[in-house]
Amino acid sequence: MAGVTNVVSTEKWGEETEKHMDVDSWRKQIYLDTIPWEHSRFRELLEKYSGIPQDQVTAEIFKIRAKAWEVAKYPCIGSLTYVRLLEFRDDNPEMRTVIDRMKAPGSEEAFLDIGGFIFQTIRRLAFEGVDSARLYGTDLHAEFIELGYEQFRDRETLKATFVAGDMLLPDDEYASSALAKTLAGQISIVHAANFFHLFSWETQLVICERIIQFLRRGPGARGPAMILGSHLGSLKPGKTEFFGAFLHDETTFQSLWDEVGKKTGTCWKVNLRVVSSEAPKLNVFGDDTRAVRYVVTELAPEI
C-alpha cells in the first residue's frame, strides 16, 4: 500500500486551513439563512423517527447546523445540502439496492458511511427498516457524531457503531487507530457523499486503498463489495486550485480505481453519471463543475 506522505496528509480541510480564510466572506457566500432545497425525507425523519413536533423541525435543523458550522465550515454545512437526502429519491436506484441487500433474509451485510457528518444517511436507513446494528459511520470530527445524536434524539435506541478518526494519518499511526481497528474487514457496502472532491488524486488514492482494507472478505456478503455516493465532478476533470482537489468524470474516476486495483490486487468497475445540467450555484470549483452520482463495484480479478 502507498504510504501517506506529509504532502498528502496535509491536503485536507482543517483548522489550519480555516485560519487563512476570510470567514466573514466565506459565510456570506455559503451560509444560507433559509432552506432552499426540497427536504421532505429529512423532515420525515425528524418528525416520525425523532419525534420532533412538526412546527419545531426547521428550528432544530438550524440549531444543529449552527453548532456544526463552529466545528468545520464545510460548504455542505453552510448551504444545508445535507438535508436533501437525494440518494433516497426514486430516481437513485443504487440506495434501493443497498436497502434490499441489507434487509434480505439472513443478511450479514454491513454498511459504512464515510465522512457522514451527522449521519443522516444512517438514520434514514434505520428508518427504512435496516438493522442498525450493521450500520457503521466515521467522520474526522467526533463532534459531528454527538450532534447526530442531538439532531435525531436516538442515543438510546440506535445500535450503529460510530468512530471518529483521520483516514490520512501516517501509516504507523493509522494502523493503531480506533478507526482502522474498528472497521478492518467488517464492511461490504461503503457510502461516501460530498467527500472525494475535497482531496487531491494522491490523497484519494490513499483513501481508496484504506477503504479496501475495511471490506469483508469471505463468507457473509450477499453481493460484490460496493462503494457508492455523490460528489462534485467536472466536464474538464483535473486538479483544481481549491486545495489541489481533483474533480472527476467517469473516465478519470475509473482510472483512479484501476490504479487502486493494481496496488491492491483487486478489480473495480466505475459507473458515474452527471445529475445536473449546470454548475451548482454554491460551489468553489468553477463553471465546469457538475454534481455526479457514482457506484464502484468489485469485479472478480482477471486471470
PDB file of C-alpha atoms in Angstrom:
ATOM      1  CA  MET A   1       0.000   0.000   0.000  1.00  0.00           C
ATOM      2  CA  ALA A   2       1.117   3.529  -0.687  1.00  0.00           C
ATOM      3  CA  GLY A   3       2.438   5.297   2.355  1.00  0.00           C
ATOM      4  CA  VAL A   4       0.965   8.591   3.435  1.00  0.00           C
ATOM      5  CA  THR A   5       3.446  11.387   2.914  1.00  0.00           C
ATOM      6  CA  ASN A   6       3.385  14.697   4.700  1.00  0.00           C
ATOM      7  CA  VAL A   7       2.211  16.357   1.487  1.00  0.00           C
ATOM      8  CA  VAL A   8      -0.770  14.055   1.140  1.00  0.00           C
ATOM      9  CA  SER A   9      -1.763  14.146   4.781  1.00  0.00           C
ATOM     10  CA  THR A  10      -1.938  17.925   4.866  1.00  0.00           C
ATOM     11  CA  GLU A  11      -4.031  18.268   1.701  1.00  0.00           C
ATOM     12  CA  LYS A  12      -7.322  18.322   3.566  1.00  0.00           C
ATOM     13  CA  TRP A  13      -9.672  20.768   5.145  1.00  0.00           C
ATOM     14  CA  GLY A  14      -8.893  21.551   8.762  1.00  0.00           C
ATOM     15  CA  GLU A  15      -8.382  24.178  11.431  1.00  0.00           C
ATOM     16  CA  GLU A  16      -5.101  25.338   9.908  1.00  0.00           C
ATOM     17  CA  THR A  17      -6.813  25.885   6.573  1.00  0.00           C
ATOM     18  CA  GLU A  18      -9.626  27.897   8.124  1.00  0.00           C
ATOM     19  CA  LYS A  19      -7.143  30.191   9.867  1.00  0.00           C
ATOM     20  CA  HIS A  20      -6.244  31.531   6.431  1.00  0.00           C
ATOM     21  CA  MET A  21      -9.831  32.009   5.284  1.00  0.00           C
ATOM     22  CA  ASP A  22     -11.812  35.229   5.242  1.00  0.00           C
ATOM     23  CA  VAL A  23     -14.527  33.722   7.435  1.00  0.00           C
ATOM     24  CA  ASP A  24     -16.991  36.600   7.045  1.00  0.00           C
ATOM     25  CA  SER A  25     -16.726  36.497   3.256  1.00  0.00           C
ATOM     26  CA  TRP A  26     -16.973  32.695   3.239  1.00  0.00           C
ATOM     27  CA  ARG A  27     -20.085  32.852   5.419  1.00  0.00           C
ATOM     28  CA  LYS A  28     -21.752  35.346   3.078  1.00  0.00           C
ATOM     29  CA  GLN A  29     -21.099  33.058   0.119  1.00  0.00           C
ATOM     30  CA  ILE A  30     -22.008  29.744   1.690  1.00  0.00           C
ATOM     31  CA  TYR A  31     -24.113  30.165   4.839  1.00  0.00           C
ATOM     32  CA  LEU A  32     -27.798  30.167   3.871  1.00  0.00           C
ATOM     33  CA  ASP A  33     -30.484  31.728   6.050  1.00  0.00           C
ATOM     34  CA  THR A  34     -33.285  29.649   4.566  1.00  0.00           C
ATOM     35  CA  ILE A  35     -33.554  26.079   3.301  1.00  0.00           C
ATOM     36  CA  PRO A  36     -33.969  26.347  -0.482  1.00  0.00           C
ATOM     37  CA  TRP A  37     -33.940  22.597  -1.076  1.00  0.00           C
ATOM     38  CA  GLU A  38     -36.760  20.090  -1.107  1.00  0.00           C
ATOM     39  CA  HIS A  39     -36.129  18.172   2.120  1.00  0.00           C
ATOM     40  CA  SER A  40     -39.256  16.151   2.868  1.00  0.00           C
ATOM     41  CA  ARG A  41     -37.267  12.977   3.622  1.00  0.00           C
ATOM     42  CA  PHE A  42     -35.207  14.798   6.257  1.00  0.00           C
ATOM     43  CA  ARG A  43     -38.330  16.376   7.765  1.00  0.00           C
ATOM     44  CA  GLU A  44     -39.978  12.963   7.873  1.00  0.00           C
ATOM     45  CA  LEU A  45     -37.010  11.614   9.816  1.00  0.00           C
ATOM     46  CA  LEU A  46     -37.197  14.366  12.406  1.00  0.00           C
ATOM     47  CA  GLU A  47     -40.965  14.075  12.777  1.00  0.00           C
ATOM     48  CA  LYS A  48     -41.507  10.297  12.632  1.00  0.00           C
ATOM     49  CA  TYR A  49     -38.112   8.886  13.665  1.00  0.00           C
ATOM     50  CA  SER A  50     -37.001  11.502  16.181  1.00  0.00           C
ATOM     51  CA  GLY A  51     -40.419  12.573  17.410  1.00  0.00           C
ATOM     52  CA  ILE A  52     -39.853  16.306  16.919  1.00  0.00           C
ATOM     53  CA  PRO A  53     -43.101  18.296  16.583  1.00  0.00           C
ATOM     54  CA  GLN A  54     -43.728  19.495  13.053  1.00  0.00           C
ATOM     55  CA  ASP A  55     -43.624  23.169  13.981  1.00  0.00           C
ATOM     56  CA  GLN A  56     -40.188  22.766  15.602  1.00  0.00           C
ATOM     57  CA  VAL A  57     -38.400  20.902  12.812  1.00  0.00           C
ATOM     58  CA  THR A  58     -36.931  23.883  10.964  1.00  0.00           C
ATOM     59  CA  ALA A  59     -35.648  25.475  14.164  1.00  0.00           C
ATOM     60  CA  GLU A  60     -33.994  22.189  15.160  1.00  0.00           C
ATOM     61  CA  ILE A  61     -32.266  21.930  11.783  1.00  0.00           C
ATOM     62  CA  PHE A  62     -30.840  25.432  12.091  1.00  0.00           C
ATOM     63  CA  LYS A  63     -29.783  24.891  15.703  1.00  0.00           C
ATOM     64  CA  ILE A  64     -27.655  21.859  14.854  1.00  0.00           C
ATOM     65  CA  ARG A  65     -26.340  23.475  11.670  1.00  0.00           C
ATOM     66  CA  ALA A  66     -25.074  26.459  13.688  1.00  0.00           C
ATOM     67  CA  LYS A  67     -23.211  24.162  16.085  1.00  0.00           C
ATOM     68  CA  ALA A  68     -21.731  22.139  13.217  1.00  0.00           C
ATOM     69  CA  TRP A  69     -20.504  25.295  11.456  1.00  0.00           C
ATOM     70  CA  GLU A  70     -18.415  26.122  14.500  1.00  0.00           C
ATOM     71  CA  VAL A  71     -16.704  22.734  14.181  1.00  0.00           C
ATOM     72  CA  ALA A  72     -15.848  22.981  10.465  1.00  0.00           C
ATOM     73  CA  LYS A  73     -17.000  25.408   7.816  1.00  0.00           C
ATOM     74  CA  TYR A  74     -17.678  22.925   5.058  1.00  0.00           C
ATOM     75  CA  PRO A  75     -19.794  24.224   2.150  1.00  0.00           C
ATOM     76  CA  CYS A  76     -22.332  21.409   2.548  1.00  0.00           C
ATOM     77  CA  ILE A  77     -22.980  22.534   6.134  1.00  0.00           C
ATOM     78  CA  GLY A  78     -23.389  26.205   5.361  1.00  0.00           C
ATOM     79  CA  SER A  79     -25.562  25.539   2.312  1.00  0.00           C
ATOM     80  CA  LEU A  80     -27.666  22.873   4.067  1.00  0.00           C
ATOM     81  CA  THR A  81     -27.354  20.460   1.156  1.00  0.00           C
ATOM     82  CA  TYR A  82     -27.188  17.522   3.573  1.00  0.00           C
ATOM     83  CA  VAL A  83     -30.915  17.845   4.347  1.00  0.00           C
ATOM     84  CA  ARG A  84     -31.847  16.844   0.794  1.00  0.00           C
ATOM     85  CA  LEU A  85     -31.104  13.113   1.230  1.00  0.00           C
ATOM     86  CA  LEU A  86     -31.031  12.844  -2.547  1.00  0.00           C
ATOM     87  CA  GLU A  87     -29.663   9.306  -2.502  1.00  0.00           C
ATOM     88  CA  PHE A  88     -33.091   8.130  -1.325  1.00  0.00           C
ATOM     89  CA  ARG A  89     -35.010   9.617  -4.252  1.00  0.00           C
ATOM     90  CA  ASP A  90     -36.844   7.197  -6.531  1.00  0.00           C
ATOM     91  CA  ASP A  91     -34.548   8.086  -9.426  1.00  0.00           C
ATOM     92  CA  ASN A  92     -31.494   6.860  -7.482  1.00  0.00           C
ATOM     93  CA  PRO A  93     -31.931   3.068  -7.533  1.00  0.00           C
ATOM     94  CA  GLU A  94     -28.499   2.410  -6.024  1.00  0.00           C
ATOM     95  CA  MET A  95     -29.702   3.056  -2.491  1.00  0.00           C
ATOM     96  CA  ARG A  96     -32.713   0.781  -3.031  1.00  0.00           C
ATOM     97  CA  THR A  97     -30.224  -1.938  -3.958  1.00  0.00           C
ATOM     98  CA  VAL A  98     -28.380  -1.243  -0.701  1.00  0.00           C
ATOM     99  CA  ILE A  99     -31.593  -1.460   1.317  1.00  0.00           C
ATOM    100  CA  ASP A 100     -32.607  -4.703  -0.390  1.00  0.00           C
ATOM    101  CA  ARG A 101     -29.218  -6.261   0.316  1.00  0.00           C
ATOM    102  CA  MET A 102     -29.244  -5.099   3.922  1.00  0.00           C
ATOM    103  CA  LYS A 103     -32.814  -6.302   4.575  1.00  0.00           C
ATOM    104  CA  ALA A 104     -32.619  -9.636   2.762  1.00  0.00           C
ATOM    105  CA  PRO A 105     -33.417 -12.641   4.986  1.00  0.00           C
ATOM    106  CA  GLY A 106     -30.290 -13.776   6.797  1.00  0.00           C
ATOM    107  CA  SER A 107     -28.273 -10.823   5.544  1.00  0.00           C
ATOM    108  CA  GLU A 108     -24.980 -10.148   7.275  1.00  0.00           C
ATOM    109  CA  GLU A 109     -24.147  -7.166   5.084  1.00  0.00           C
ATOM    110  CA  ALA A 110     -22.583  -4.183   6.858  1.00  0.00           C
ATOM    111  CA  PHE A 111     -22.836  -0.584   5.638  1.00  0.00           C
ATOM    112  CA  LEU A 112     -20.302   2.182   6.288  1.00  0.00           C
ATOM    113  CA  ASP A 113     -20.921   5.908   5.847  1.00  0.00           C
ATOM    114  CA  ILE A 114     -17.588   7.734   5.404  1.00  0.00           C
ATOM    115  CA  GLY A 115     -17.452  11.434   6.194  1.00  0.00           C
ATOM    116  CA  GLY A 116     -21.060  11.046   7.275  1.00  0.00           C
ATOM    117  CA  PHE A 117     -21.364  14.406   9.080  1.00  0.00           C
ATOM    118  CA  ILE A 118     -24.368  13.910  11.432  1.00  0.00           C
ATOM    119  CA  PHE A 119     -25.061  10.552   9.758  1.00  0.00           C
ATOM    120  CA  GLN A 120     -28.423  11.409   8.320  1.00  0.00           C
ATOM    121  CA  THR A 121     -27.984   8.600   5.792  1.00  0.00           C
ATOM    122  CA  ILE A 122     -27.615   6.033   8.562  1.00  0.00           C
ATOM    123  CA  ARG A 123     -30.718   7.372  10.294  1.00  0.00           C
ATOM    124  CA  ARG A 124     -32.687   7.132   7.071  1.00  0.00           C
ATOM    125  CA  LEU A 125     -31.573   3.518   6.583  1.00  0.00           C
ATOM    126  CA  ALA A 126     -32.655   2.700  10.129  1.00  0.00           C
ATOM    127  CA  PHE A 127     -35.987   4.405   9.442  1.00  0.00           C
ATOM    128  CA  GLU A 128     -36.327   2.261   6.300  1.00  0.00           C
ATOM    129  CA  GLY A 129     -36.066  -0.857   8.452  1.00  0.00           C
ATOM    130  CA  VAL A 130     -32.384  -1.744   8.133  1.00  0.00           C
ATOM    131  CA  ASP A 131     -30.906  -3.384  11.246  1.00  0.00           C
ATOM    132  CA  SER A 132     -28.942  -0.521  12.767  1.00  0.00           C
ATOM    133  CA  ALA A 133     -26.515  -2.943  14.432  1.00  0.00           C
ATOM    134  CA  ARG A 134     -24.993  -3.462  10.965  1.00  0.00           C
ATOM    135  CA  LEU A 135     -24.583   0.248  10.266  1.00  0.00           C
ATOM    136  CA  TYR A 136     -21.239   1.989  10.760  1.00  0.00           C
ATOM    137  CA  GLY A 137     -20.196   5.598  10.420  1.00  0.00           C
ATOM    138  CA  THR A 138     -16.981   7.555  10.569  1.00  0.00           C
ATOM    139  CA  ASP A 139     -16.014  11.197  10.381  1.00  0.00           C
ATOM    140  CA  LEU A 140     -12.903  13.211  11.125  1.00  0.00           C
ATOM    141  CA  HIS A 141     -14.828  15.208  13.726  1.00  0.00           C
ATOM    142  CA  ALA A 142     -16.127  13.450  16.837  1.00  0.00           C
ATOM    143  CA  GLU A 143     -18.328  16.483  17.443  1.00  0.00           C
ATOM    144  CA  PHE A 144     -20.440  15.564  14.413  1.00  0.00           C
ATOM    145  CA  ILE A 145     -21.219  12.179  15.939  1.00  0.00           C
ATOM    146  CA  GLU A 146     -22.527  13.889  19.062  1.00  0.00           C
ATOM    147  CA  LEU A 147     -24.501  16.399  17.007  1.00  0.00           C
ATOM    148  CA  GLY A 148     -26.096  13.496  15.157  1.00  0.00           C
ATOM    149  CA  TYR A 149     -27.394  12.087  18.411  1.00  0.00           C
ATOM    150  CA  GLU A 150     -28.636  15.552  19.355  1.00  0.00           C
ATOM    151  CA  GLN A 151     -30.352  16.115  15.997  1.00  0.00           C
ATOM    152  CA  PHE A 152     -32.060  12.727  15.826  1.00  0.00           C
ATOM    153  CA  ARG A 153     -32.610  12.026  19.547  1.00  0.00           C
ATOM    154  CA  ASP A 154     -31.740   8.341  19.270  1.00  0.00           C
ATOM    155  CA  ARG A 155     -28.776   7.817  21.575  1.00  0.00           C
ATOM    156  CA  GLU A 156     -30.623   5.097  23.496  1.00  0.00           C
ATOM    157  CA  THR A 157     -32.198   3.357  20.507  1.00  0.00           C
ATOM    158  CA  LEU A 158     -29.770   3.433  17.579  1.00  0.00           C
ATOM    159  CA  LYS A 159     -27.349   0.481  17.583  1.00  0.00           C
ATOM    160  CA  ALA A 160     -24.996   1.794  14.907  1.00  0.00           C
ATOM    161  CA  THR A 161     -21.243   1.933  15.522  1.00  0.00           C
ATOM    162  CA  PHE A 162     -19.617   5.341  15.115  1.00  0.00           C
ATOM    163  CA  VAL A 163     -15.908   6.037  15.233  1.00  0.00           C
ATOM    164  CA  ALA A 164     -14.121   9.342  14.773  1.00  0.00           C
ATOM    165  CA  GLY A 165     -10.798   9.191  13.009  1.00  0.00           C
ATOM    166  CA  ASP A 166      -8.484  10.512  10.339  1.00  0.00           C
ATOM    167  CA  MET A 167      -8.154   8.299   7.278  1.00  0.00           C
ATOM    168  CA  LEU A 168      -4.992  10.192   6.326  1.00  0.00           C
ATOM    169  CA  LEU A 169      -2.828   9.570   9.351  1.00  0.00           C
ATOM    170  CA  PRO A 170       0.694   8.324   8.594  1.00  0.00           C
ATOM    171  CA  ASP A 171       0.780   4.556   8.207  1.00  0.00           C
ATOM    172  CA  ASP A 172       2.023   3.605  11.685  1.00  0.00           C
ATOM    173  CA  GLU A 173      -0.413   5.899  13.473  1.00  0.00           C
ATOM    174  CA  TYR A 174      -3.277   4.819  11.267  1.00  0.00           C
ATOM    175  CA  ALA A 175      -2.649   1.103  11.798  1.00  0.00           C
ATOM    176  CA  SER A 176      -3.055   1.532  15.555  1.00  0.00           C
ATOM    177  CA  SER A 177      -6.007   3.918  15.366  1.00  0.00           C
ATOM    178  CA  ALA A 178      -9.511   3.120  16.550  1.00  0.00           C
ATOM    179  CA  LEU A 179     -10.723   3.775  13.013  1.00  0.00           C
ATOM    180  CA  ALA A 180      -8.578   1.067  11.443  1.00  0.00           C
ATOM    181  CA  LYS A 181      -9.148  -1.423  14.256  1.00  0.00           C
ATOM    182  CA  THR A 182     -12.914  -0.955  14.352  1.00  0.00           C
ATOM    183  CA  LEU A 183     -13.580  -1.178  10.625  1.00  0.00           C
ATOM    184  CA  ALA A 184     -10.955  -3.540   9.209  1.00  0.00           C
ATOM    185  CA  GLY A 185     -12.641  -6.469   7.467  1.00  0.00           C
ATOM    186  CA  GLN A 186     -16.131  -5.534   8.624  1.00  0.00           C
ATOM    187  CA  ILE A 187     -17.809  -3.767   5.714  1.00  0.00           C
ATOM    188  CA  SER A 188     -19.449  -4.839   2.457  1.00  0.00           C
ATOM    189  CA  ILE A 189     -21.072  -1.578   1.292  1.00  0.00           C
ATOM    190  CA  VAL A 190     -19.468   1.873   1.594  1.00  0.00           C
ATOM    191  CA  HIS A 191     -21.184   5.223   1.126  1.00  0.00           C
ATOM    192  CA  ALA A 192     -19.250   8.474   0.677  1.00  0.00           C
ATOM    193  CA  ALA A 193     -21.041  11.701  -0.280  1.00  0.00           C
ATOM    194  CA  ASN A 194     -19.503  15.162  -0.734  1.00  0.00           C
ATOM    195  CA  PHE A 195     -16.209  13.540   0.134  1.00  0.00           C
ATOM    196  CA  PHE A 196     -13.851  12.695  -2.740  1.00  0.00           C
ATOM    197  CA  HIS A 197     -13.992  16.185  -4.229  1.00  0.00           C
ATOM    198  CA  LEU A 198     -12.214  17.568  -1.148  1.00  0.00           C
ATOM    199  CA  PHE A 199      -8.951  15.763  -1.952  1.00  0.00           C
ATOM    200  CA  SER A 200      -6.117  15.538  -4.450  1.00  0.00           C
ATOM    201  CA  TRP A 201      -5.609  12.499  -6.694  1.00  0.00           C
ATOM    202  CA  GLU A 202      -2.803  11.230  -4.453  1.00  0.00           C
ATOM    203  CA  THR A 203      -4.918  11.592  -1.342  1.00  0.00           C
ATOM    204  CA  GLN A 204      -7.920   9.941  -2.982  1.00  0.00           C
ATOM    205  CA  LEU A 205      -5.677   7.023  -3.852  1.00  0.00           C
ATOM    206  CA  VAL A 206      -4.714   6.532  -0.198  1.00  0.00           C
ATOM    207  CA  ILE A 207      -8.355   6.840   0.873  1.00  0.00           C
ATOM    208  CA  CYS A 208      -9.437   4.183  -1.630  1.00  0.00           C
ATOM    209  CA  GLU A 209      -6.740   1.785  -0.504  1.00  0.00           C
ATOM    210  CA  ARG A 210      -7.837   2.207   3.086  1.00  0.00           C
ATOM    211  CA  ILE A 211     -11.462   1.702   2.126  1.00  0.00           C
ATOM    212  CA  ILE A 212     -10.457  -1.639   0.635  1.00  0.00           C
ATOM    213  CA  GLN A 213      -8.954  -2.582   3.992  1.00  0.00           C
ATOM    214  CA  PHE A 214     -12.402  -2.062   5.528  1.00  0.00           C
ATOM    215  CA  LEU A 215     -14.014  -4.585   3.208  1.00  0.00           C
ATOM    216  CA  ARG A 216     -15.108  -8.004   4.372  1.00  0.00           C
ATOM    217  CA  ARG A 217     -13.593 -10.977   2.643  1.00  0.00           C
ATOM    218  CA  GLY A 218     -15.016 -14.480   2.564  1.00  0.00           C
ATOM    219  CA  PRO A 219     -18.484 -15.536   3.829  1.00  0.00           C
ATOM    220  CA  GLY A 220     -21.125 -13.004   4.860  1.00  0.00           C
ATOM    221  CA  ALA A 221     -21.535 -10.760   1.826  1.00  0.00           C
ATOM    222  CA  ARG A 222     -24.594 -11.293  -0.386  1.00  0.00           C
ATOM    223  CA  GLY A 223     -23.115  -9.439  -3.305  1.00  0.00           C
ATOM    224  CA  PRO A 224     -19.923  -7.838  -4.510  1.00  0.00           C
ATOM    225  CA  ALA A 225     -18.314  -5.075  -2.490  1.00  0.00           C
ATOM    226  CA  MET A 226     -19.786  -1.735  -3.492  1.00  0.00           C
ATOM    227  CA  ILE A 227     -18.788   1.894  -2.934  1.00  0.00           C
ATOM    228  CA  LEU A 228     -21.416   4.472  -3.827  1.00  0.00           C
ATOM    229  CA  GLY A 229     -22.293   8.079  -3.285  1.00  0.00           C
ATOM    230  CA  SER A 230     -22.114  11.515  -4.840  1.00  0.00           C
ATOM    231  CA  HIS A 231     -19.658  14.340  -5.230  1.00  0.00           C
ATOM    232  CA  LEU A 232     -18.781  17.224  -7.492  1.00  0.00           C
ATOM    233  CA  GLY A 233     -17.256  16.182 -10.778  1.00  0.00           C
ATOM    234  CA  SER A 234     -16.250  18.238 -13.786  1.00  0.00           C
ATOM    235  CA  LEU A 235     -16.722  18.442 -17.530  1.00  0.00           C
ATOM    236  CA  LYS A 236     -12.993  19.164 -17.584  1.00  0.00           C
ATOM    237  CA  PRO A 237     -11.594  16.758 -14.991  1.00  0.00           C
ATOM    238  CA  GLY A 238      -8.363  17.527 -13.270  1.00  0.00           C
ATOM    239  CA  LYS A 239      -6.651  19.285 -10.414  1.00  0.00           C
ATOM    240  CA  THR A 240      -8.291  22.473  -9.151  1.00  0.00           C
ATOM    241  CA  GLU A 241      -6.842  25.480  -7.391  1.00  0.00           C
ATOM    242  CA  PHE A 242      -9.035  24.799  -4.364  1.00  0.00           C
ATOM    243  CA  PHE A 243      -6.847  22.656  -2.034  1.00  0.00           C
ATOM    244  CA  GLY A 244      -5.432  20.934  -5.113  1.00  0.00           C
ATOM    245  CA  ALA A 245      -8.598  18.842  -5.200  1.00  0.00           C
ATOM    246  CA  PHE A 246      -9.082  16.560  -8.210  1.00  0.00           C
ATOM    247  CA  LEU A 247     -12.541  16.562  -9.819  1.00  0.00           C
ATOM    248  CA  HIS A 248     -13.520  13.554 -11.939  1.00  0.00           C
ATOM    249  CA  ASP A 249     -15.564  12.452 -14.860  1.00  0.00           C
ATOM    250  CA  GLU A 250     -16.260   8.739 -15.359  1.00  0.00           C
ATOM    251  CA  THR A 251     -13.023   8.123 -17.239  1.00  0.00           C
ATOM    252  CA  THR A 252     -10.730   9.629 -14.614  1.00  0.00           C
ATOM    253  CA  PHE A 253     -12.618   8.030 -11.721  1.00  0.00           C
ATOM    254  CA  GLN A 254     -12.215   4.663 -13.433  1.00  0.00           C
ATOM    255  CA  SER A 255      -8.516   5.407 -13.859  1.00  0.00           C
ATOM    256  CA  LEU A 256      -8.231   6.128 -10.145  1.00  0.00           C
ATOM    257  CA  TRP A 257      -9.828   2.799  -9.264  1.00  0.00           C
ATOM    258  CA  ASP A 258      -7.731   0.998 -11.874  1.00  0.00           C
ATOM    259  CA  GLU A 259      -4.651   2.314 -10.100  1.00  0.00           C
ATOM    260  CA  VAL A 260      -6.100   1.257  -6.754  1.00  0.00           C
ATOM    261  CA  GLY A 261      -6.758  -2.197  -8.174  1.00  0.00           C
ATOM    262  CA  LYS A 262      -3.168  -2.604  -9.342  1.00  0.00           C
ATOM    263  CA  LYS A 263      -1.881  -1.668  -5.901  1.00  0.00           C
ATOM    264  CA  THR A 264      -4.252  -3.950  -4.002  1.00  0.00           C
ATOM    265  CA  GLY A 265      -4.766  -6.920  -6.303  1.00  0.00           C
ATOM    266  CA  THR A 266      -8.437  -6.067  -6.817  1.00  0.00           C
ATOM    267  CA  CYS A 267     -10.602  -5.096  -9.783  1.00  0.00           C
ATOM    268  CA  TRP A 268     -13.278  -2.376  -9.928  1.00  0.00           C
ATOM    269  CA  LYS A 269     -15.919  -1.115 -12.340  1.00  0.00           C
ATOM    270  CA  VAL A 270     -16.983   2.536 -12.124  1.00  0.00           C
ATOM    271  CA  ASN A 271     -20.378   3.807 -13.171  1.00  0.00           C
ATOM    272  CA  LEU A 272     -20.701   7.585 -12.877  1.00  0.00           C
ATOM    273  CA  ARG A 273     -23.486   9.778 -14.146  1.00  0.00           C
ATOM    274  CA  VAL A 274     -23.895  13.534 -14.229  1.00  0.00           C
ATOM    275  CA  VAL A 275     -27.079  14.586 -12.433  1.00  0.00           C
ATOM    276  CA  SER A 276     -27.009  18.344 -13.042  1.00  0.00           C
ATOM    277  CA  SER A 277     -27.076  20.185 -16.363  1.00  0.00           C
ATOM    278  CA  GLU A 278     -25.403  23.266 -14.892  1.00  0.00           C
ATOM    279  CA  ALA A 279     -22.774  24.025 -12.289  1.00  0.00           C
ATOM    280  CA  PRO A 280     -24.164  24.141  -8.731  1.00  0.00           C
ATOM    281  CA  LYS A 281     -24.769  27.731  -7.707  1.00  0.00           C
ATOM    282  CA  LEU A 282     -22.842  27.251  -4.474  1.00  0.00           C
ATOM    283  CA  ASN A 283     -19.513  25.745  -5.437  1.00  0.00           C
ATOM    284  CA  VAL A 284     -15.874  26.821  -5.313  1.00  0.00           C
ATOM    285  CA  PHE A 285     -14.656  24.840  -8.324  1.00  0.00           C
ATOM    286  CA  GLY A 286     -15.916  26.825 -11.310  1.00  0.00           C
ATOM    287  CA  ASP A 287     -18.412  26.686 -14.166  1.00  0.00           C
ATOM    288  CA  ASP A 288     -17.394  23.228 -15.398  1.00  0.00           C
ATOM    289  CA  THR A 289     -18.426  21.643 -12.107  1.00  0.00           C
ATOM    290  CA  ARG A 290     -21.296  19.168 -12.180  1.00  0.00           C
ATOM    291  CA  ALA A 291     -22.974  17.106  -9.488  1.00  0.00           C
ATOM    292  CA  VAL A 292     -22.423  13.401 -10.132  1.00  0.00           C
ATOM    293  CA  ARG A 293     -23.504  10.116  -8.596  1.00  0.00           C
ATOM    294  CA  TYR A 294     -21.277   7.052  -8.721  1.00  0.00           C
ATOM    295  CA  VAL A 295     -21.182   3.356  -7.977  1.00  0.00           C
ATOM    296  CA  VAL A 296     -17.914   1.429  -7.837  1.00  0.00           C
ATOM    297  CA  THR A 297     -18.410  -2.349  -7.887  1.00  0.00           C
ATOM    298  CA  GLU A 298     -15.801  -5.015  -7.233  1.00  0.00           C
ATOM    299  CA  LEU A 299     -15.269  -7.486 -10.043  1.00  0.00           C
ATOM    300  CA  ALA A 300     -13.633 -10.867  -9.981  1.00  0.00           C
ATOM    301  CA  PRO A 301      -9.933 -10.364 -10.732  1.00  0.00           C
ATOM    302  CA  GLU A 302      -8.817 -11.183 -14.235  1.00  0.00           C
ATOM    303  CA  ILE A 303      -6.886 -14.444 -14.535  1.00  0.00           C
TER     304      ILE A 303
END
